[in-house]
PDB file of C-alpha atoms in Angstrom:
ATOM      1  CA  MET A  18      -0.181   0.173   0.086  1.00 52.00           C
ATOM      2  CA  SER A  19       1.466   3.542  -1.038  1.00 61.00           C
ATOM      3  CA  SER A  20       2.251   6.084   1.576  1.00 63.00           C
ATOM      4  CA  ARG A  21      -0.080   8.436   0.381  1.00 61.00           C
ATOM      5  CA  VAL A  22      -3.126   5.758   0.488  1.00 64.00           C
ATOM      6  CA  GLN A  23      -1.930   4.459   4.013  1.00 62.00           C
ATOM      7  CA  GLN A  24      -1.959   8.127   5.071  1.00 62.00           C
ATOM      8  CA  THR A  25      -5.484   8.344   4.142  1.00 87.00           C
ATOM      9  CA  GLN A  26      -6.253   5.236   5.938  1.00 87.00           C
ATOM     10  CA  GLU A  27      -4.522   5.991   8.881  1.00 85.00           C
ATOM     11  CA  GLU A  28      -6.555   9.805   8.667  1.00 86.00           C
ATOM     12  CA  ALA A  29      -9.907   8.218   8.332  1.00 90.00           C
ATOM     13  CA  TRP A  30      -9.344   5.436  11.410  1.00 92.00           C
ATOM     14  CA  THR A  31      -8.287   8.471  13.475  1.00 90.00           C
ATOM     15  CA  THR A  32     -11.195  10.556  12.836  1.00 90.00           C
ATOM     16  CA  LEU A  33     -13.913   7.718  13.000  1.00 93.00           C
ATOM     17  CA  TYR A  34     -11.784   6.419  16.232  1.00 93.00           C
ATOM     18  CA  ARG A  35     -12.175  10.020  17.532  1.00 91.00           C
ATOM     19  CA  ARG A  36     -15.761  10.356  16.954  1.00 92.00           C
ATOM     20  CA  ILE A  37     -16.916   7.119  18.674  1.00 95.00           C
ATOM     21  CA  THR A  38     -14.479   7.690  21.559  1.00 94.00           C
ATOM     22  CA  LYS A  39     -15.880  11.098  22.416  1.00 92.00           C
ATOM     23  CA  TYR A  40     -19.769   9.940  22.263  1.00 94.00           C
ATOM     24  CA  LEU A  41     -19.158   6.911  23.892  1.00 95.00           C
ATOM     25  CA  GLU A  42     -16.799   8.529  26.457  1.00 94.00           C
ATOM     26  CA  ARG A  43     -20.015  11.042  27.420  1.00 93.00           C
ATOM     27  CA  LEU A  44     -21.965   7.569  28.469  1.00 95.00           C
ATOM     28  CA  GLY A  45     -19.409   5.760  30.565  1.00 95.00           C
ATOM     29  CA  ARG A  46     -15.929   4.496  31.005  1.00 95.00           C
ATOM     30  CA  ASN A  47     -13.572   3.410  28.180  1.00 95.00           C
ATOM     31  CA  GLY A  48     -10.875   1.004  29.378  1.00 95.00           C
ATOM     32  CA  PHE A  49      -9.844  -2.371  29.581  1.00 96.00           C
ATOM     33  CA  HIS A  50     -10.356  -3.225  33.178  1.00 95.00           C
ATOM     34  CA  ASP A  51     -13.411  -5.464  34.136  1.00 93.00           C
ATOM     35  CA  SER A  52     -14.851  -2.543  35.648  1.00 94.00           C
ATOM     36  CA  ASP A  53     -15.161  -0.648  32.511  1.00 96.00           C
ATOM     37  CA  ASP A  54     -18.389   0.074  30.724  1.00 96.00           C
ATOM     38  CA  PHE A  55     -16.570  -0.660  27.156  1.00 97.00           C
ATOM     39  CA  PHE A  56     -13.270  -0.307  25.177  1.00 97.00           C
ATOM     40  CA  VAL A  57     -12.692   1.368  21.931  1.00 96.00           C
ATOM     41  CA  VAL A  58     -10.185  -0.782  20.110  1.00 95.00           C
ATOM     42  CA  ASN A  59      -7.133   1.462  19.879  1.00 91.00           C
ATOM     43  CA  GLU A  60      -5.500  -0.777  17.093  1.00 91.00           C
ATOM     44  CA  ASN A  61      -5.314   0.138  13.459  1.00 91.00           C
ATOM     45  CA  ILE A  62      -5.358  -3.533  12.422  1.00 91.00           C
ATOM     46  CA  VAL A  63      -8.321  -3.940  10.337  1.00 89.00           C
ATOM     47  CA  SER A  64      -8.431  -1.532   7.088  1.00 87.00           C
ATOM     48  CA  ASN A  65     -12.023  -0.563   7.556  1.00 93.00           C
ATOM     49  CA  GLN A  66     -13.212  -1.652  10.912  1.00 95.00           C
ATOM     50  CA  HIS A  67     -13.489  -0.273  14.456  1.00 96.00           C
ATOM     51  CA  LYS A  68     -14.304  -2.387  17.049  1.00 97.00           C
ATOM     52  CA  VAL A  69     -16.024  -1.736  20.607  1.00 97.00           C
ATOM     53  CA  GLU A  70     -15.893  -4.744  23.452  1.00 97.00           C
ATOM     54  CA  ILE A  71     -18.515  -3.796  25.775  1.00 96.00           C
ATOM     55  CA  ASN A  72     -18.701  -5.082  29.344  1.00 96.00           C
ATOM     56  CA  ASN A  73     -22.184  -3.116  30.159  1.00 95.00           C
ATOM     57  CA  LEU A  74     -24.620  -4.239  28.538  1.00 95.00           C
ATOM     58  CA  ALA A  75     -26.716  -1.090  28.529  1.00 95.00           C
ATOM     59  CA  PHE A  76     -24.529   0.119  25.755  1.00 96.00           C
ATOM     60  CA  LEU A  77     -26.562  -2.129  23.345  1.00 96.00           C
ATOM     61  CA  ASN A  78     -29.270   0.485  23.433  1.00 95.00           C
ATOM     62  CA  PRO A  79     -30.656   0.748  19.812  1.00 95.00           C
ATOM     63  CA  ARG A  80     -30.615   4.349  20.185  1.00 94.00           C
ATOM     64  CA  ILE A  81     -26.538   4.001  20.943  1.00 95.00           C
ATOM     65  CA  ILE A  82     -26.060   1.735  18.288  1.00 96.00           C
ATOM     66  CA  SER A  83     -28.049   4.251  16.221  1.00 95.00           C
ATOM     67  CA  THR A  84     -26.200   6.804  16.718  1.00 94.00           C
ATOM     68  CA  LEU A  85     -22.739   4.761  15.975  1.00 95.00           C
ATOM     69  CA  GLN A  86     -24.236   3.719  12.548  1.00 95.00           C
ATOM     70  CA  HIS A  87     -25.179   8.061  11.781  1.00 93.00           C
ATOM     71  CA  ALA A  88     -21.017   8.123  12.664  1.00 93.00           C
ATOM     72  CA  LEU A  89     -20.412   6.267   9.648  1.00 93.00           C
ATOM     73  CA  VAL A  90     -22.480   8.308   7.658  1.00 89.00           C
ATOM     74  CA  ASP A  91     -19.324   9.682   5.771  1.00 88.00           C
ATOM     75  CA  PHE A  92     -16.981   6.795   5.822  1.00 91.00           C
ATOM     76  CA  PRO A  93     -18.628   4.637   2.864  1.00 89.00           C
ATOM     77  CA  GLY A  94     -17.105   0.807   3.435  1.00 92.00           C
ATOM     78  CA  TRP A  95     -16.290   1.289   7.151  1.00 95.00           C
ATOM     79  CA  GLU A  96     -18.121  -0.996   9.930  1.00 96.00           C
ATOM     80  CA  ILE A  97     -18.103  -0.311  13.535  1.00 97.00           C
ATOM     81  CA  VAL A  98     -18.003  -4.256  15.193  1.00 97.00           C
ATOM     82  CA  VAL A  99     -19.871  -4.090  18.708  1.00 97.00           C
ATOM     83  CA  GLY A 100     -18.396  -7.513  20.913  1.00 96.00           C
ATOM     84  CA  LEU A 101     -19.382  -8.573  24.294  1.00 95.00           C
ATOM     85  CA  SER A 102     -19.245 -11.823  26.120  1.00 92.00           C
ATOM     86  CA  VAL A 103     -22.078 -13.401  27.821  1.00 90.00           C
ATOM     87  CA  PRO A 104     -22.256 -16.549  30.470  1.00 87.00           C
ATOM     88  CA  ASP A 105     -23.803 -19.510  28.596  1.00 84.00           C
ATOM     89  CA  THR A 106     -25.736 -22.245  30.076  1.00 82.00           C
ATOM     90  CA  ASP A 107     -22.482 -24.828  30.098  1.00 83.00           C
ATOM     91  CA  GLY A 108     -20.857 -22.338  32.593  1.00 83.00           C
ATOM     92  CA  GLY A 109     -18.811 -20.857  29.580  1.00 88.00           C
ATOM     93  CA  MET A 110     -18.519 -17.142  28.118  1.00 89.00           C
ATOM     94  CA  ARG A 111     -20.269 -16.923  24.733  1.00 91.00           C
ATOM     95  CA  ASP A 112     -19.115 -14.318  22.301  1.00 93.00           C
ATOM     96  CA  MET A 113     -21.962 -12.274  20.214  1.00 95.00           C
ATOM     97  CA  GLY A 114     -22.268  -8.785  18.714  1.00 96.00           C
ATOM     98  CA  LEU A 115     -23.143  -6.668  16.213  1.00 97.00           C
ATOM     99  CA  THR A 116     -21.852  -4.996  13.123  1.00 96.00           C
ATOM    100  CA  ILE A 117     -22.584  -1.718  12.303  1.00 96.00           C
ATOM    101  CA  ARG A 118     -22.682  -0.509   8.788  1.00 95.00           C
ATOM    102  CA  ALA A 119     -23.935   2.668   7.472  1.00 93.00           C
ATOM    103  CA  HIS A 120     -26.797   0.591   5.321  1.00 92.00           C
ATOM    104  CA  GLU A 121     -27.505  -2.033   7.419  1.00 94.00           C
ATOM    105  CA  ILE A 122     -27.000  -3.807  11.090  1.00 96.00           C
ATOM    106  CA  VAL A 123     -25.816  -7.520  11.356  1.00 96.00           C
ATOM    107  CA  ASP A 124     -27.671  -9.027  14.246  1.00 96.00           C
ATOM    108  CA  GLY A 125     -25.685 -11.463  15.776  1.00 95.00           C
ATOM    109  CA  LEU A 126     -26.854 -11.028  19.498  1.00 95.00           C
ATOM    110  CA  GLN A 127     -27.831 -14.672  20.817  1.00 93.00           C
ATOM    111  CA  ARG A 128     -30.763 -13.727  22.808  1.00 93.00           C
ATOM    112  CA  ARG A 129     -31.315 -16.825  24.663  1.00 92.00           C
ATOM    113  CA  TYR A 130     -28.310 -15.822  26.840  1.00 92.00           C
ATOM    114  CA  LEU A 131     -29.101 -12.108  27.168  1.00 92.00           C
ATOM    115  CA  PRO A 132     -31.270 -11.244  30.429  1.00 91.00           C
ATOM    116  CA  GLU A 133     -33.934  -8.881  29.862  1.00 89.00           C
ATOM    117  CA  PRO A 134     -34.378  -6.052  28.919  1.00 91.00           C
ATOM    118  CA  TYR A 135     -31.515  -6.376  26.531  1.00 93.00           C
ATOM    119  CA  ARG A 136     -33.127  -9.818  25.550  1.00 93.00           C
ATOM    120  CA  SER A 137     -35.913  -7.724  23.990  1.00 94.00           C
ATOM    121  CA  PHE A 138     -33.812  -5.237  21.988  1.00 95.00           C
ATOM    122  CA  ARG A 139     -34.375  -4.569  18.439  1.00 95.00           C
ATOM    123  CA  TYR A 140     -32.382  -2.586  15.851  1.00 96.00           C
ATOM    124  CA  GLU A 141     -34.075  -0.461  13.252  1.00 92.00           C
ATOM    125  CA  GLY A 142     -32.778  -1.709  10.046  1.00 88.00           C
ATOM    126  CA  SER A 143     -31.094  -5.182  11.183  1.00 93.00           C
ATOM    127  CA  ARG A 144     -31.092  -8.462  10.040  1.00 94.00           C
ATOM    128  CA  PRO A 145     -29.548 -11.639  11.697  1.00 93.00           C
ATOM    129  CA  GLY A 146     -26.034 -12.884  10.777  1.00 88.00           C
ATOM    130  CA  THR A 147     -22.680 -13.444  12.539  1.00 72.00           C
ATOM    131  CA  GLU A 148     -19.604 -11.459  12.665  1.00 62.00           C
ATOM    132  CA  LYS A 149     -18.551 -13.051   9.002  1.00 60.00           C
ATOM    133  CA  ALA A 150     -21.819 -12.037   7.336  1.00 56.00           C
TER     134      ALA A 150
ATOM    135  CA  MET B  14     -14.917  30.327  57.885  1.00 52.00           C
ATOM    136  CA  ALA B  15     -14.717  27.602  54.932  1.00 52.00           C
ATOM    137  CA  GLN B  16     -18.564  27.723  54.667  1.00 55.00           C
ATOM    138  CA  PHE B  17     -18.993  30.800  53.953  1.00 60.00           C
ATOM    139  CA  LYS B  18     -16.443  30.839  50.943  1.00 65.00           C
ATOM    140  CA  GLU B  19     -18.128  27.554  49.636  1.00 65.00           C
ATOM    141  CA  ALA B  20     -21.451  29.792  49.793  1.00 70.00           C
ATOM    142  CA  TRP B  21     -19.699  32.653  48.178  1.00 70.00           C
ATOM    143  CA  LEU B  22     -18.022  30.518  45.492  1.00 66.00           C
ATOM    144  CA  ALA B  23     -21.461  29.131  44.716  1.00 67.00           C
ATOM    145  CA  HIS B  24     -23.288  32.666  44.420  1.00 68.00           C
ATOM    146  CA  GLN B  25     -20.469  33.667  41.834  1.00 66.00           C
ATOM    147  CA  ARG B  26     -20.776  30.530  39.786  1.00 63.00           C
ATOM    148  CA  LYS B  27     -24.455  31.005  39.794  1.00 61.00           C
ATOM    149  CA  ARG B  28     -23.811  34.857  38.908  1.00 59.00           C
ATOM    150  CA  TRP B  29     -21.330  34.502  36.201  1.00 57.00           C
ATOM    151  CA  MET B  30     -21.394  31.126  34.754  1.00 58.00           C
ATOM    152  CA  ARG B  31     -23.971  30.348  32.091  1.00 59.00           C
ATOM    153  CA  PRO B  32     -25.292  26.966  31.938  1.00 54.00           C
ATOM    154  CA  ASP B  33     -24.690  26.666  28.430  1.00 57.00           C
ATOM    155  CA  ALA B  34     -21.105  27.994  29.023  1.00 57.00           C
ATOM    156  CA  TYR B  35     -20.193  24.829  27.400  1.00 52.00           C
ATOM    157  CA  ARG B  36     -21.144  26.084  24.061  1.00 54.00           C
ATOM    158  CA  TRP B  37     -18.288  28.756  23.953  1.00 55.00           C
ATOM    159  CA  VAL B  38     -15.258  25.840  24.463  1.00 54.00           C
ATOM    160  CA  ARG B  39     -13.367  25.014  21.968  1.00 55.00           C
ATOM    161  CA  PRO B  40     -13.323  22.132  20.055  1.00 51.00           C
ATOM    162  CA  ASP B  41      -9.856  20.278  20.696  1.00 54.00           C
ATOM    163  CA  TYR B  42     -10.159  21.362  24.589  1.00 54.00           C
ATOM    164  CA  ALA B  43      -8.546  18.385  25.318  1.00 52.00           C
ATOM    165  CA  ARG B  44      -5.201  19.494  24.435  1.00 54.00           C
ATOM    166  CA  LEU B  45      -5.500  21.922  27.425  1.00 54.00           C
ATOM    167  CA  LEU B  46      -6.124  19.521  29.726  1.00 52.00           C
ATOM    168  CA  SER B  47      -3.374  18.294  32.254  1.00 52.00           C
ATOM    169  CA  PRO B  48      -3.102  14.417  32.468  1.00 53.00           C
ATOM    170  CA  SER B  49      -5.234  13.834  35.637  1.00 49.00           C
ATOM    171  CA  GLU B  50      -8.027  15.914  34.151  1.00 49.00           C
ATOM    172  CA  ARG B  51      -7.791  13.820  30.825  1.00 48.00           C
ATOM    173  CA  LYS B  52      -7.982  10.598  33.143  1.00 45.00           C
ATOM    174  CA  ALA B  53     -11.064  11.815  35.093  1.00 45.00           C
ATOM    175  CA  GLY B  54     -12.757  11.687  31.991  1.00 46.00           C
ATOM    176  CA  PHE B  55     -13.575  15.283  32.502  1.00 47.00           C
ATOM    177  CA  ASP B  56     -15.712  16.723  29.530  1.00 51.00           C
ATOM    178  CA  PRO B  57     -16.689  20.850  29.447  1.00 51.00           C
ATOM    179  CA  ASP B  58     -19.147  20.050  26.908  1.00 54.00           C
ATOM    180  CA  GLN B  59     -21.373  18.302  29.353  1.00 52.00           C
ATOM    181  CA  PRO B  60     -24.312  20.843  30.206  1.00 54.00           C
ATOM    182  CA  ARG B  61     -24.514  22.598  33.671  1.00 51.00           C
ATOM    183  CA  ASP B  62     -27.327  23.507  35.879  1.00 50.00           C
ATOM    184  CA  GLU B  63     -27.862  27.024  37.209  1.00 48.00           C
ATOM    185  CA  LEU B  64     -25.139  26.474  40.247  1.00 46.00           C
ATOM    186  CA  GLY B  65     -22.770  25.569  37.260  1.00 49.00           C
ATOM    187  CA  GLN B  66     -22.769  21.986  38.490  1.00 47.00           C
ATOM    188  CA  TRP B  67     -22.286  19.347  35.692  1.00 47.00           C
ATOM    189  CA  THR B  68     -25.515  17.514  34.880  1.00 48.00           C
ATOM    190  CA  GLU B  69     -26.110  13.808  33.862  1.00 45.00           C
ATOM    191  CA  THR B  70     -26.304  13.045  30.431  1.00 42.00           C
ATOM    192  CA  GLY B  71     -28.845  10.594  29.180  1.00 43.00           C
ATOM    193  CA  ALA B  72     -28.323   8.383  25.975  1.00 43.00           C
ATOM    194  CA  GLU B  73     -31.538  10.023  24.464  1.00 41.00           C
ATOM    195  CA  GLU B  74     -29.606  13.430  24.795  1.00 42.00           C
ATOM    196  CA  ASP B  75     -26.666  12.537  23.399  1.00 44.00           C
ATOM    197  CA  ILE B  76     -28.139  11.067  20.092  1.00 43.00           C
ATOM    198  CA  GLU B  77     -28.090  14.189  18.130  1.00 44.00           C
ATOM    199  CA  SER B  78     -24.944  15.418  19.670  1.00 48.00           C
ATOM    200  CA  ILE B  79     -22.837  13.570  17.507  1.00 53.00           C
ATOM    201  CA  GLU B  80     -23.352  15.716  15.177  1.00 52.00           C
ATOM    202  CA  GLU B  81     -21.084  18.274  16.628  1.00 51.00           C
ATOM    203  CA  PHE B  82     -18.544  15.536  16.482  1.00 52.00           C
ATOM    204  CA  ILE B  83     -18.872  14.827  12.695  1.00 51.00           C
ATOM    205  CA  GLY B  84     -18.079  18.646  11.734  1.00 46.00           C
ATOM    206  CA  ASP B  85     -15.169  18.793  13.579  1.00 46.00           C
ATOM    207  CA  ASP B  86     -12.239  16.257  12.531  1.00 45.00           C
ATOM    208  CA  SER B  87      -9.345  17.735  13.331  1.00 44.00           C
ATOM    209  CA  LEU B  88      -6.921  15.041  14.094  1.00 40.00           C
ATOM    210  CA  LEU B  89      -5.357  15.239  17.745  1.00 42.00           C
ATOM    211  CA  ASP B  90      -1.753  14.451  18.530  1.00 47.00           C
ATOM    212  CA  GLU B  91      -2.558  11.944  21.228  1.00 51.00           C
ATOM    213  CA  PHE B  92      -4.021   9.118  18.886  1.00 56.00           C
ATOM    214  CA  SER B  93      -1.259   9.464  16.264  1.00 62.00           C
ATOM    215  CA  ALA B  94       0.416   6.317  18.226  1.00 62.00           C
ATOM    216  CA  ALA B  95      -2.702   4.292  18.383  1.00 65.00           C
ATOM    217  CA  SER B  96      -3.599   5.288  14.454  1.00 70.00           C
ATOM    218  CA  ILE B  97      -0.401   3.685  13.272  1.00 73.00           C
ATOM    219  CA  ARG B  98      -0.885   0.692  11.088  1.00 79.00           C
ATOM    220  CA  GLY B  99      -0.554  -2.806  12.721  1.00 89.00           C
ATOM    221  CA  HIS B 100      -0.880  -4.331  16.125  1.00 93.00           C
ATOM    222  CA  HIS B 101       1.224  -2.879  19.113  1.00 94.00           C
ATOM    223  CA  TRP B 102       2.658  -5.497  21.125  1.00 96.00           C
ATOM    224  CA  VAL B 103       2.090  -3.339  24.333  1.00 96.00           C
ATOM    225  CA  PRO B 104      -1.238  -1.638  23.082  1.00 94.00           C
ATOM    226  CA  TRP B 105      -1.500   2.335  23.116  1.00 92.00           C
ATOM    227  CA  ALA B 106      -3.882   1.850  25.871  1.00 92.00           C
ATOM    228  CA  VAL B 107      -1.670   0.501  28.330  1.00 95.00           C
ATOM    229  CA  PHE B 108       1.447   2.765  27.953  1.00 94.00           C
ATOM    230  CA  LYS B 109      -0.602   6.115  27.094  1.00 90.00           C
ATOM    231  CA  ASN B 110      -1.491   6.703  30.754  1.00 86.00           C
ATOM    232  CA  LEU B 111       2.119   5.916  31.916  1.00 94.00           C
ATOM    233  CA  ASP B 112       4.472   8.546  33.152  1.00 94.00           C
ATOM    234  CA  LEU B 113       6.748   7.527  30.583  1.00 95.00           C
ATOM    235  CA  ARG B 114      10.164   9.255  29.528  1.00 95.00           C
ATOM    236  CA  PRO B 115       9.446  10.170  25.924  1.00 94.00           C
ATOM    237  CA  GLU B 116      12.039   8.236  24.599  1.00 94.00           C
ATOM    238  CA  THR B 117      10.607   5.248  26.438  1.00 96.00           C
ATOM    239  CA  TYR B 118       6.871   6.162  25.181  1.00 93.00           C
ATOM    240  CA  SER B 119       8.394   6.313  21.558  1.00 92.00           C
ATOM    241  CA  ALA B 120       9.916   2.533  22.221  1.00 94.00           C
ATOM    242  CA  PHE B 121       6.381   1.316  22.436  1.00 94.00           C
ATOM    243  CA  ALA B 122       4.813   3.230  20.255  1.00 91.00           C
ATOM    244  CA  ASN B 123       7.039   2.376  17.737  1.00 90.00           C
ATOM    245  CA  ALA B 124       6.920  -1.700  18.334  1.00 93.00           C
ATOM    246  CA  THR B 125       4.429  -2.520  16.012  1.00 91.00           C
ATOM    247  CA  THR B 126       3.846  -5.893  13.854  1.00 91.00           C
ATOM    248  CA  GLY B 127       3.866  -3.069  10.708  1.00 86.00           C
ATOM    249  CA  PRO B 128       0.516  -2.991   8.482  1.00 86.00           C
ATOM    250  CA  LEU B 129      -1.481  -6.276   8.498  1.00 88.00           C
ATOM    251  CA  ALA B 130      -3.643  -7.377   5.677  1.00 86.00           C
ATOM    252  CA  GLY B 131      -5.816 -10.677   6.903  1.00 87.00           C
ATOM    253  CA  GLN B 132      -7.363  -9.570  10.069  1.00 90.00           C
ATOM    254  CA  ARG B 133     -11.102  -9.191  10.789  1.00 89.00           C
ATOM    255  CA  HIS B 134     -12.447  -8.351  14.148  1.00 91.00           C
ATOM    256  CA  GLY B 135     -14.547 -10.701  15.819  1.00 90.00           C
ATOM    257  CA  ASN B 136     -16.967 -10.458  18.728  1.00 91.00           C
ATOM    258  CA  SER B 137     -14.821 -11.734  21.577  1.00 92.00           C
ATOM    259  CA  LYS B 138     -13.517  -9.391  23.781  1.00 94.00           C
ATOM    260  CA  GLU B 139      -9.541 -10.425  23.009  1.00 94.00           C
ATOM    261  CA  HIS B 140      -8.772  -6.888  22.721  1.00 96.00           C
ATOM    262  CA  MET B 141      -9.477  -6.400  26.960  1.00 96.00           C
ATOM    263  CA  GLN B 142      -8.008  -9.078  27.912  1.00 96.00           C
ATOM    264  CA  TYR B 143      -4.689  -8.863  25.982  1.00 97.00           C
ATOM    265  CA  SER B 144      -4.480  -5.205  27.295  1.00 97.00           C
ATOM    266  CA  GLU B 145      -5.153  -6.174  30.901  1.00 97.00           C
ATOM    267  CA  ALA B 146      -2.628  -9.243  30.757  1.00 97.00           C
ATOM    268  CA  VAL B 147       0.014  -7.107  29.302  1.00 98.00           C
ATOM    269  CA  ASP B 148      -0.757  -4.227  32.026  1.00 97.00           C
ATOM    270  CA  ASP B 149      -0.194  -6.957  34.674  1.00 97.00           C
ATOM    271  CA  LEU B 150       2.845  -7.840  33.091  1.00 98.00           C
ATOM    272  CA  ILE B 151       4.217  -4.194  32.963  1.00 98.00           C
ATOM    273  CA  LYS B 152       3.033  -3.768  36.634  1.00 97.00           C
ATOM    274  CA  GLU B 153       5.019  -7.114  37.273  1.00 97.00           C
ATOM    275  CA  PHE B 154       8.205  -5.721  35.455  1.00 98.00           C
ATOM    276  CA  LYS B 155       8.215  -2.545  37.031  1.00 98.00           C
ATOM    277  CA  ARG B 156       7.804  -4.388  40.842  1.00 98.00           C
ATOM    278  CA  ARG B 157      10.556  -6.953  40.227  1.00 97.00           C
ATOM    279  CA  GLU B 158      13.016  -4.166  38.669  1.00 97.00           C
ATOM    280  CA  GLY B 159      12.007  -1.535  41.482  1.00 97.00           C
ATOM    281  CA  ILE B 160      11.516   1.161  39.294  1.00 97.00           C
ATOM    282  CA  SER B 161       8.550   3.869  38.638  1.00 97.00           C
ATOM    283  CA  ASP B 162       7.324   4.637  35.285  1.00 96.00           C
ATOM    284  CA  ARG B 163       9.650   7.834  35.056  1.00 96.00           C
ATOM    285  CA  GLU B 164      12.637   5.346  35.598  1.00 97.00           C
ATOM    286  CA  MET B 165      11.622   3.028  32.375  1.00 97.00           C
ATOM    287  CA  THR B 166      14.079   3.209  30.153  1.00 97.00           C
ATOM    288  CA  PRO B 167      13.984   2.425  26.508  1.00 97.00           C
ATOM    289  CA  ASP B 168      16.066  -0.543  27.390  1.00 97.00           C
ATOM    290  CA  HIS B 169      13.512  -1.649  29.940  1.00 98.00           C
ATOM    291  CA  ALA B 170      11.054  -1.234  27.330  1.00 97.00           C
ATOM    292  CA  LYS B 171      12.691  -3.725  24.974  1.00 97.00           C
ATOM    293  CA  ARG B 172      12.880  -5.952  27.746  1.00 98.00           C
ATOM    294  CA  ILE B 173       9.377  -5.901  28.333  1.00 98.00           C
ATOM    295  CA  LEU B 174       8.609  -6.363  24.745  1.00 97.00           C
ATOM    296  CA  ASP B 175      10.372  -9.201  24.472  1.00 96.00           C
ATOM    297  CA  GLN B 176       8.569 -10.912  27.362  1.00 97.00           C
ATOM    298  CA  VAL B 177       5.540  -9.960  25.732  1.00 97.00           C
ATOM    299  CA  LYS B 178       6.268 -11.421  22.634  1.00 96.00           C
ATOM    300  CA  ALA B 179       7.629 -14.674  24.381  1.00 95.00           C
ATOM    301  CA  SER B 180       4.900 -14.518  27.049  1.00 96.00           C
ATOM    302  CA  LYS B 181       2.812 -18.150  27.498  1.00 96.00           C
ATOM    303  CA  GLU B 182      -0.014 -16.390  29.315  1.00 96.00           C
ATOM    304  CA  PRO B 183      -3.329 -17.760  27.345  1.00 96.00           C
ATOM    305  CA  ARG B 184      -4.047 -14.030  26.792  1.00 96.00           C
ATOM    306  CA  ILE B 185      -1.144 -12.551  25.006  1.00 96.00           C
ATOM    307  CA  ARG B 186       0.093 -15.558  23.433  1.00 96.00           C
ATOM    308  CA  ASP B 187      -3.526 -16.746  21.947  1.00 95.00           C
ATOM    309  CA  PHE B 188      -4.300 -13.265  20.620  1.00 95.00           C
ATOM    310  CA  ASN B 189      -0.957 -12.761  19.019  1.00 94.00           C
ATOM    311  CA  LEU B 190      -0.686 -16.095  17.712  1.00 94.00           C
ATOM    312  CA  ASN B 191      -4.332 -15.758  16.091  1.00 93.00           C
ATOM    313  CA  ILE B 192      -2.844 -12.479  14.627  1.00 93.00           C
ATOM    314  CA  TYR B 193      -0.298 -14.156  13.094  1.00 92.00           C
ATOM    315  CA  ARG B 194      -2.415 -17.194  11.814  1.00 92.00           C
ATOM    316  CA  ARG B 195      -4.981 -14.797   9.905  1.00 91.00           C
ATOM    317  CA  GLU B 196      -2.130 -13.409   8.396  1.00 90.00           C
ATOM    318  CA  VAL B 197      -0.540 -17.103   7.384  1.00 90.00           C
ATOM    319  CA  TYR B 198      -3.809 -17.658   6.130  1.00 90.00           C
ATOM    320  CA  TYR B 199      -4.486 -14.589   4.174  1.00 89.00           C
ATOM    321  CA  LEU B 200      -0.693 -14.868   2.427  1.00 87.00           C
ATOM    322  CA  ILE B 201      -1.819 -18.499   1.520  1.00 88.00           C
ATOM    323  CA  GLN B 202      -5.266 -18.058   0.076  1.00 86.00           C
ATOM    324  CA  ARG B 203      -3.851 -14.485  -2.033  1.00 82.00           C
ATOM    325  CA  ARG B 204      -0.942 -16.938  -3.058  1.00 78.00           C
ATOM    326  CA  GLY B 205      -3.425 -19.355  -4.400  1.00 71.00           C
ATOM    327  CA  ARG B 206      -5.578 -16.803  -6.198  1.00 63.00           C
ATOM    328  CA  LYS B 207      -2.189 -15.949  -8.299  1.00 55.00           C
ATOM    329  CA  PRO B 208      -2.401 -17.032 -12.143  1.00 56.00           C
ATOM    330  CA  GLU B 209      -0.097 -19.663 -13.330  1.00 50.00           C
TER     331      GLU B 209
END
């Protein structure tokens, strides 16, 4: 990848990172400890994706997800992955999440493992799928 | 006498500070904050009541506020280390809050895999777990060496980086292995598509 293209990607990554972080930090605490609400991954390792790992299930609120989707409005082709882990019935942890794109939300939440009210959350413009969808 | 001073201060705040004073805060205010204020999540954009006290904001109120972030897309220096393409062996989230010497900060900031091509984000909280594990590793290193953040040299940073790369701690080892595997798989797939 040429340095000019790389510079553009880094600028886009940084701008979106700033938007996501500044918005979410008004609602909760950003960090990698269990006591933090969420963690906006600050590694530029995927050319067109950002990721938010959440501890606090309140961040699955459809209005928050909708706002994050709106943040992508001028970044065509970019995605935000929202990932979480919840206890499953076998005593382990179950990974699941949402993939937010400007035109759709891929809903990979396995609601039978989520407590209420999060189990009832629905996302406008979403379709079922997995992180690979 | 302290109670009178507090009452006087409260009266002055109410008298001189508009509840919407946050509207006049410059967008890049964060660069003017001290490190402790940044860590505390200080946000002068947060609305105040008539006494000048911060008020709570809910998700509903913040839905429209994303617009103010879309208009101002100035880059902030503090994110320049994180934006460097590639996986940081010591995550920026871990070393950005340490009181490091500039040369030691640079040693961590520049220690990356370089740009990656085969990665995709999954749903697991692997980044959180990796960062926490590396944070624990650095704390243990400082304890064993008897050094503070400020006393950490680039040589110390190199030794920490070597420990991270060789770590058998599953949260660190598995994360780095998965990055490596995805890159190898991507290269194999790409090579397989080349015409003969």
